[in-house]
Amino acid sequence: MVSRTYVDHAASSPIVPEAAAAMAELLGRPGNPSSLHGAGRAARRVLEEARESLAADLGARPGEVVFTSGGTEANNLALLGLRSAGRPRLAVSAVEHPSVAAVKGRLDEVVELPVLPSGHLDLDAASRLVDARTGLVSVMWVNNETGAVQPVAAVVELAHRAGALAHSDAVQAFGHLEVDVGVAGPDLLSVSAHKLGGPVGIGALVVRRGVTLAPVGFGGGQEARLRSGTVPVALAAGFAAASRVAAARREHEAERLAALRDRLIAGALAAVPGTRSNTVEPCSPAIVNLTFAGVRADDVLLLLDAAGFDASTGSACTAGVHQPSEVLLAMGRSTADAAASLRFSFGPDTTTDQVDPLLAVLPGVVERARSAS
C-alpha cells in the first residue's frame, strides 16, 4: 500500500489527543444541559466551563459565545440574523467562503468589496462602497484558499466609521493566528472546531455585548435564544480542549509551519516550470495555493492522490464538481489559471519529511497532467 501524507488540514484537521480524551470522558454520561435534574446540571456545568475556556482564548466574554454546528451556521446566523433599521445593505469581500458569499442570492442589497491581485482587501475601494445604507461589513480573517490575512482591524474601523457593524469569518485564522475580539474589535466572529484539531460538528459565533441578532431557525432557543437544539456537551468540551492546545503552541507552530510553507513555495517555483504562488504575505503559515499553468487541477489532484498525497483544489465545501476558483477569479486570475490551482495546508503532523517528498513528486505529476490536458 502507498503510505499517505495529509496536506489538507484547512479542510479538516485530525482531532488532537486532548480533545479526543475530553470527549471520551463525557460520551457515556447522561444528561441534557437544559434539564434541571442532577445529570442535567452536571452537563450544564461542563458546557459552561467549555464556553468560558473558549471565550478566554478568543478574548471574549463567556456570554458572548454562542455554540453552533460549525462555521457555516455561525456565518449564516451573523449575516441573516442582523436587522439594522434603515441599513439594509450588506458588504462582503469578493473572496469569502461559500457560507458568506452565497448571501448574494438571498438578500436584496449586497455589495461586493474587491480585492487586490494578492487576494487582500482593497481598502480604498471598500471605503467608497461602505456607506450610510450599510448595516454589516463581513470580511474573513484568513482566506480559506490562498491563506491571505485580511486587515480585520482596519475593516472594523471602516465599518464603525460608517455606522455599520463588522463580522469576520475567523475559521481559518483561529488556532494559527492570534484571534482576539477585544483587540481587533469585530462585533461578530465565526469559528469552527475541526479546523484546529477539535471535533467535526461544532463551532461558535461570538456576538459582542450590545449586538442584537434575530434567530434564523426556531425551537427551544437553547443558545441565547439565537440557536435552537440540544447543545452537544462532549463536542463543546472537545472544542475547548483543542482550542487550549492550539493557543499553547500557536507561536511556535506558526513559526514552524511558516518555514514549511516557504519551503514548499520556493521548491515548487524552482522545480516546476510555469508555477505561480497565489499565497502572498501577509498570509497564514498553514496554507499554500499554487497554480500549475497548463493543467487541470483535478488531474494533478488525482495523480497526487495515487502517489499518496491528500491535497485539495480549494474549499472542501464546494468539492464534488470542480469549477474555476471564484477566489482566484476575484484576484484577477484567468479562468484557465483559476482552474489549474491546488491548495496544500498544514497541521501539527506536517514536517519536512512530508514536504520534501511532495516536492520530489510534483515535477513528474505536473508533467503528466500537462500531457493529459
Coordinates of C-alpha atoms in Angstrom, one line a residue:
M1 CA 0.0 0.0 0.0
V2 CA 1.1 3.6 -0.7
S3 CA 1.8 5.5 2.5
R4 CA -0.3 8.6 2.8
T5 CA 0.6 12.2 3.6
Y6 CA -2.2 14.5 4.6
V7 CA -1.8 18.1 3.5
D8 CA -5.4 19.2 3.6
H9 CA -5.7 20.5 7.2
A10 CA -7.7 23.5 6.0
A11 CA -10.5 21.2 5.1
S12 CA -10.4 19.3 8.4
S13 CA -7.5 18.7 10.8
P14 CA -7.3 15.4 12.7
I15 CA -8.5 15.6 16.2
V16 CA -5.8 16.2 18.8
P17 CA -5.5 13.6 21.6
E18 CA -6.5 16.1 24.3
A19 CA -9.8 16.8 22.5
A20 CA -10.5 13.1 22.0
A21 CA -9.8 12.4 25.7
A22 CA -12.1 15.2 26.8
M23 CA -14.9 13.9 24.6
A24 CA -14.4 10.2 25.6
E25 CA -14.8 11.1 29.2
L26 CA -18.2 12.6 28.5
L27 CA -19.7 10.4 25.8
G28 CA -21.2 7.9 28.2
R29 CA -22.6 10.4 30.6
P30 CA -26.4 11.0 30.6
G31 CA -27.9 14.5 31.0
N32 CA -29.3 17.2 28.7
P33 CA -27.7 20.6 29.7
S34 CA -31.2 22.1 29.6
S35 CA -32.6 19.7 32.2
L36 CA -32.9 20.7 35.8
H37 CA -32.0 17.4 37.5
G38 CA -28.6 16.4 38.7
A39 CA -27.4 14.9 35.5
G40 CA -28.6 17.9 33.6
R41 CA -26.9 20.3 35.9
A42 CA -23.7 18.4 35.6
A43 CA -23.9 18.6 31.8
R44 CA -24.6 22.3 32.0
R45 CA -21.6 22.8 34.2
V46 CA -19.3 21.1 31.6
L47 CA -20.9 23.1 28.8
E48 CA -20.4 26.4 30.6
E49 CA -16.8 25.5 31.5
A50 CA -16.2 24.9 27.8
R51 CA -17.8 28.2 26.9
E52 CA -15.6 30.0 29.5
S53 CA -12.4 28.4 28.2
L54 CA -13.2 29.1 24.6
A55 CA -14.1 32.7 25.4
A56 CA -10.8 33.2 27.1
D57 CA -9.0 32.0 24.0
L58 CA -11.0 34.4 21.8
G59 CA -10.7 37.4 24.1
A60 CA -14.5 37.4 24.6
R61 CA -16.9 37.2 27.5
P62 CA -18.4 33.8 28.1
G63 CA -21.9 35.2 27.5
E64 CA -20.8 36.4 24.0
V65 CA -20.1 32.8 22.8
V66 CA -23.0 31.1 21.0
F67 CA -22.3 27.5 20.1
T68 CA -23.3 26.4 16.6
S69 CA -22.9 23.3 14.4
G70 CA -19.9 24.8 12.8
G71 CA -18.5 27.8 10.9
T72 CA -21.2 27.7 8.2
E73 CA -24.0 28.0 10.6
A74 CA -22.2 30.7 12.5
N75 CA -21.7 32.7 9.3
N76 CA -25.3 32.2 8.3
L77 CA -26.6 33.4 11.7
A78 CA -24.4 36.5 11.6
L79 CA -25.4 37.6 8.1
L80 CA -29.1 36.6 8.1
G81 CA -29.8 37.4 11.8
L82 CA -28.8 41.0 11.8
R83 CA -31.6 43.5 11.4
S84 CA -30.4 47.1 11.1
A85 CA -33.2 49.6 10.7
G86 CA -32.6 51.8 7.7
R87 CA -29.4 50.0 6.8
P88 CA -30.4 47.1 4.6
R89 CA -27.1 46.8 2.7
L90 CA -24.6 44.1 3.4
A91 CA -21.0 44.4 2.2
V92 CA -18.9 41.3 1.8
S93 CA -15.4 40.8 0.3
A94 CA -15.1 39.1 -3.1
V95 CA -13.2 36.2 -1.7
E96 CA -15.4 34.9 1.1
H97 CA -16.2 31.3 2.0
P98 CA -19.4 30.0 0.2
S99 CA -21.3 30.2 3.5
V100 CA -20.8 34.0 3.3
A101 CA -20.6 34.5 -0.5
A102 CA -23.9 32.8 -1.2
V103 CA -25.8 35.5 0.8
K104 CA -25.7 37.4 -2.5
G105 CA -28.5 35.2 -3.7
R106 CA -30.6 35.6 -0.5
L107 CA -30.6 39.3 0.3
D108 CA -31.6 42.2 -2.0
E109 CA -28.7 44.6 -1.2
V110 CA -25.3 43.0 -1.2
V111 CA -22.2 44.9 -2.2
E112 CA -19.1 43.1 -3.1
L113 CA -15.8 44.6 -1.9
P114 CA -13.0 44.0 -4.4
V115 CA -9.5 42.6 -3.6
L116 CA -6.1 43.3 -4.9
P117 CA -4.2 40.8 -7.1
S118 CA -2.6 39.5 -3.9
G119 CA -6.0 38.5 -2.6
H120 CA -6.0 41.2 0.1
L121 CA -8.9 43.5 0.5
D122 CA -8.7 46.8 -1.4
L123 CA -9.3 49.1 1.5
D124 CA -9.6 52.2 -0.7
A125 CA -12.3 50.7 -2.8
A126 CA -14.0 49.3 0.3
S127 CA -14.1 52.8 1.9
R128 CA -16.0 54.1 -1.1
L129 CA -18.5 51.2 -1.1
V130 CA -19.4 51.2 2.6
D131 CA -21.9 53.9 3.2
A132 CA -24.9 55.0 5.3
R133 CA -27.1 52.2 4.0
T134 CA -24.6 49.5 5.1
G135 CA -25.6 47.6 8.1
L136 CA -22.9 45.0 8.2
V137 CA -19.4 44.5 6.7
S138 CA -18.2 40.9 6.5
V139 CA -14.5 40.2 5.7
M140 CA -12.9 36.9 6.5
W141 CA -9.8 36.9 8.7
V142 CA -7.8 34.3 6.7
N143 CA -8.8 33.2 3.2
N144 CA -9.5 29.5 3.1
E145 CA -8.0 29.0 -0.3
T146 CA -5.0 31.3 -0.5
G147 CA -4.2 32.0 3.1
A148 CA -4.3 35.8 2.7
V149 CA -4.6 37.5 6.0
Q150 CA -7.1 40.3 5.8
P151 CA -6.8 43.7 7.6
V152 CA -9.6 42.9 10.1
A153 CA -8.9 45.8 12.5
A154 CA -8.9 48.3 9.6
V155 CA -12.2 46.8 8.3
V156 CA -13.8 47.1 11.7
E157 CA -12.7 50.8 11.9
L158 CA -14.1 51.4 8.4
A159 CA -17.4 49.8 9.3
H160 CA -17.8 51.6 12.6
R161 CA -16.9 54.9 11.0
A162 CA -19.8 54.4 8.6
G163 CA -22.1 53.4 11.5
A164 CA -22.2 49.7 10.4
L165 CA -21.3 46.5 12.3
A166 CA -18.4 44.2 11.4
H167 CA -18.3 40.5 11.1
S168 CA -15.3 38.2 10.4
D169 CA -15.2 34.6 9.5
A170 CA -12.1 33.5 11.5
V171 CA -12.4 29.8 10.9
Q172 CA -9.0 29.5 9.1
A173 CA -7.4 32.0 11.5
F174 CA -8.3 30.6 14.9
G175 CA -5.6 28.3 16.1
H176 CA -2.9 29.6 13.7
L177 CA -3.0 33.3 14.5
E178 CA -3.9 35.4 17.5
V179 CA -7.6 36.0 17.3
D180 CA -8.7 38.5 20.0
V181 CA -12.1 40.2 19.5
G182 CA -11.2 42.6 22.2
V183 CA -8.2 43.8 20.2
A184 CA -9.4 43.6 16.6
G185 CA -12.9 44.7 17.6
P186 CA -15.3 42.8 15.3
D187 CA -18.9 42.8 16.5
L188 CA -19.5 39.2 15.2
L189 CA -16.9 36.5 14.8
S190 CA -17.2 32.9 13.5
V191 CA -15.0 29.9 14.4
S192 CA -15.1 26.2 14.0
A193 CA -13.6 23.3 16.0
H194 CA -12.4 20.8 13.3
K195 CA -10.0 23.2 11.6
L196 CA -7.8 23.3 14.7
G197 CA -7.9 19.7 15.9
G198 CA -11.4 19.7 17.5
P199 CA -14.4 17.6 16.6
V200 CA -16.5 18.0 13.5
G201 CA -20.0 19.3 14.2
I202 CA -19.4 22.3 16.5
G203 CA -18.4 25.9 16.0
A204 CA -19.3 29.2 17.6
L205 CA -20.4 32.7 16.8
V206 CA -19.1 35.5 19.1
V207 CA -21.8 38.1 19.5
R208 CA -20.4 41.1 21.2
R209 CA -22.4 42.6 24.0
G210 CA -25.0 45.1 22.7
V211 CA -25.4 43.5 19.3
T212 CA -28.9 42.2 18.6
L213 CA -29.5 39.3 16.3
A214 CA -32.7 37.6 15.3
P215 CA -32.7 33.7 15.2
V216 CA -32.8 32.2 11.7
G217 CA -34.3 29.0 13.0
F218 CA -36.9 28.2 15.7
G219 CA -37.2 25.8 18.6
G220 CA -36.2 25.9 22.2
G221 CA -33.7 28.7 21.9
Q222 CA -31.1 27.0 23.9
E223 CA -28.1 29.2 22.9
A224 CA -29.0 32.7 24.0
R225 CA -32.3 32.3 22.1
L226 CA -30.4 32.6 18.9
R227 CA -29.7 29.0 18.1
S228 CA -32.1 26.1 19.0
G229 CA -31.3 22.5 19.6
T230 CA -29.7 20.5 22.3
V231 CA -26.1 21.6 22.6
P232 CA -23.6 18.6 22.2
V233 CA -21.7 18.9 25.5
A234 CA -19.0 16.4 24.6
L235 CA -18.3 18.3 21.3
A236 CA -18.1 21.6 23.2
A237 CA -15.6 20.1 25.7
G238 CA -13.6 18.7 22.7
F239 CA -13.6 22.2 21.0
A240 CA -12.4 23.9 24.2
A241 CA -9.7 21.3 24.7
A242 CA -8.4 21.7 21.1
S243 CA -8.5 25.5 21.4
R244 CA -6.4 25.4 24.6
V245 CA -3.8 23.1 22.9
A246 CA -3.7 25.4 19.8
A247 CA -3.3 28.5 22.0
A248 CA -0.5 27.0 24.0
R249 CA 1.6 26.1 20.9
R250 CA 0.4 28.8 18.5
E251 CA 3.5 30.9 18.4
H252 CA 5.9 28.0 17.9
E253 CA 3.7 26.3 15.4
A254 CA 3.2 29.5 13.4
E255 CA 7.0 29.8 13.0
R256 CA 7.4 26.1 12.2
L257 CA 4.6 26.0 9.7
A258 CA 5.6 29.2 8.0
A259 CA 9.1 27.7 7.3
L260 CA 7.4 24.7 5.7
R261 CA 5.1 27.0 3.7
D262 CA 8.0 28.9 2.4
R263 CA 9.9 25.7 1.7
L264 CA 7.1 24.4 -0.4
I265 CA 6.5 27.6 -2.4
A266 CA 10.2 28.1 -3.1
G267 CA 10.7 24.5 -4.0
A268 CA 7.7 24.3 -6.3
L269 CA 8.7 27.5 -8.1
A270 CA 12.2 26.2 -8.7
A271 CA 11.3 22.7 -9.7
V272 CA 8.1 23.1 -11.7
P273 CA 8.2 25.5 -14.7
G274 CA 5.1 27.6 -15.1
T275 CA 4.2 27.6 -11.4
R276 CA 2.8 30.7 -9.7
S277 CA 2.2 31.1 -6.0
N278 CA -1.2 32.7 -5.0
T279 CA -0.1 32.8 -1.4
V280 CA 1.3 36.3 -0.7
E281 CA 2.3 37.9 2.6
P282 CA 0.7 38.7 4.9
C283 CA -0.6 35.1 4.9
S284 CA -1.4 32.1 7.1
P285 CA 1.5 29.9 8.0
A286 CA -0.6 26.9 7.2
I287 CA -1.9 27.4 3.6
V288 CA -0.2 27.3 0.2
N289 CA -2.0 27.9 -3.1
L290 CA -0.2 27.2 -6.3
T291 CA -1.1 27.5 -9.9
F292 CA 0.4 25.0 -12.3
A293 CA -0.1 26.5 -15.8
G294 CA -1.4 24.3 -18.5
V295 CA -3.1 21.6 -16.3
R296 CA -6.5 20.7 -15.0
A297 CA -6.3 20.9 -11.2
D298 CA -8.3 17.7 -10.9
D299 CA -5.7 15.8 -12.9
V300 CA -2.9 16.9 -10.6
L301 CA -5.0 16.1 -7.6
L302 CA -5.8 12.6 -8.7
L303 CA -2.1 11.9 -9.6
L304 CA -1.0 13.2 -6.2
D305 CA -3.7 11.0 -4.6
A306 CA -2.3 8.0 -6.4
A307 CA 1.1 8.9 -5.1
G308 CA -0.2 9.1 -1.5
F309 CA -0.7 12.8 -1.0
D310 CA -4.1 14.2 0.1
A311 CA -4.4 17.8 -1.1
S312 CA -7.3 20.0 -2.4
T313 CA -8.4 22.1 -5.3
G314 CA -9.9 24.7 -2.9
S315 CA -12.7 24.9 -0.4
A316 CA -13.9 21.5 0.6
C317 CA -17.4 23.0 0.9
T318 CA -17.6 23.3 -2.8
A319 CA -16.0 19.9 -3.6
G320 CA -17.7 17.4 -5.8
V321 CA -17.9 19.3 -9.1
H322 CA -14.7 21.3 -9.5
Q323 CA -15.1 24.7 -11.1
P324 CA -12.5 27.5 -11.5
S325 CA -11.9 29.1 -8.1
E326 CA -14.1 32.1 -7.6
V327 CA -11.5 33.4 -5.1
L328 CA -8.7 33.3 -7.8
L329 CA -11.0 34.9 -10.4
A330 CA -11.7 37.7 -8.0
M331 CA -8.0 38.2 -7.7
G332 CA -7.8 38.7 -11.4
R333 CA -6.5 35.3 -12.5
S334 CA -7.6 33.9 -15.8
T335 CA -10.2 31.2 -16.0
A336 CA -7.5 28.7 -17.1
D337 CA -5.3 29.6 -14.2
A338 CA -8.2 29.6 -11.7
A339 CA -8.9 26.0 -12.8
A340 CA -5.3 25.0 -12.6
S341 CA -4.6 25.7 -8.9
L342 CA -4.2 23.5 -5.8
R343 CA -4.2 24.2 -2.1
F344 CA -1.8 22.5 0.3
S345 CA -2.5 23.1 4.0
F346 CA -0.5 22.1 7.1
G347 CA -1.2 21.0 10.7
P348 CA 0.6 19.6 13.7
D349 CA 1.8 16.4 11.9
T350 CA 3.2 18.3 8.9
T351 CA 7.0 18.1 8.7
T352 CA 9.9 18.5 6.2
D353 CA 9.7 14.7 5.9
Q354 CA 6.3 15.3 4.2
V355 CA 7.0 18.5 2.3
D356 CA 10.2 17.2 0.7
P357 CA 8.7 14.0 -0.8
L358 CA 5.8 16.2 -2.1
L359 CA 8.3 18.4 -3.8
A360 CA 10.0 15.4 -5.2
V361 CA 6.9 14.1 -6.9
L362 CA 5.4 17.4 -8.1
P363 CA 7.5 17.9 -11.3
G364 CA 6.6 14.4 -12.6
V365 CA 3.0 14.8 -11.6
V366 CA 2.6 18.2 -13.2
E367 CA 4.3 17.0 -16.4
R368 CA 1.9 14.0 -16.7
A369 CA -1.1 16.3 -16.0
R370 CA 0.1 18.7 -18.7
S371 CA 0.4 15.9 -21.3
A372 CA -3.1 14.8 -20.5
S373 CA -4.6 18.3 -20.8

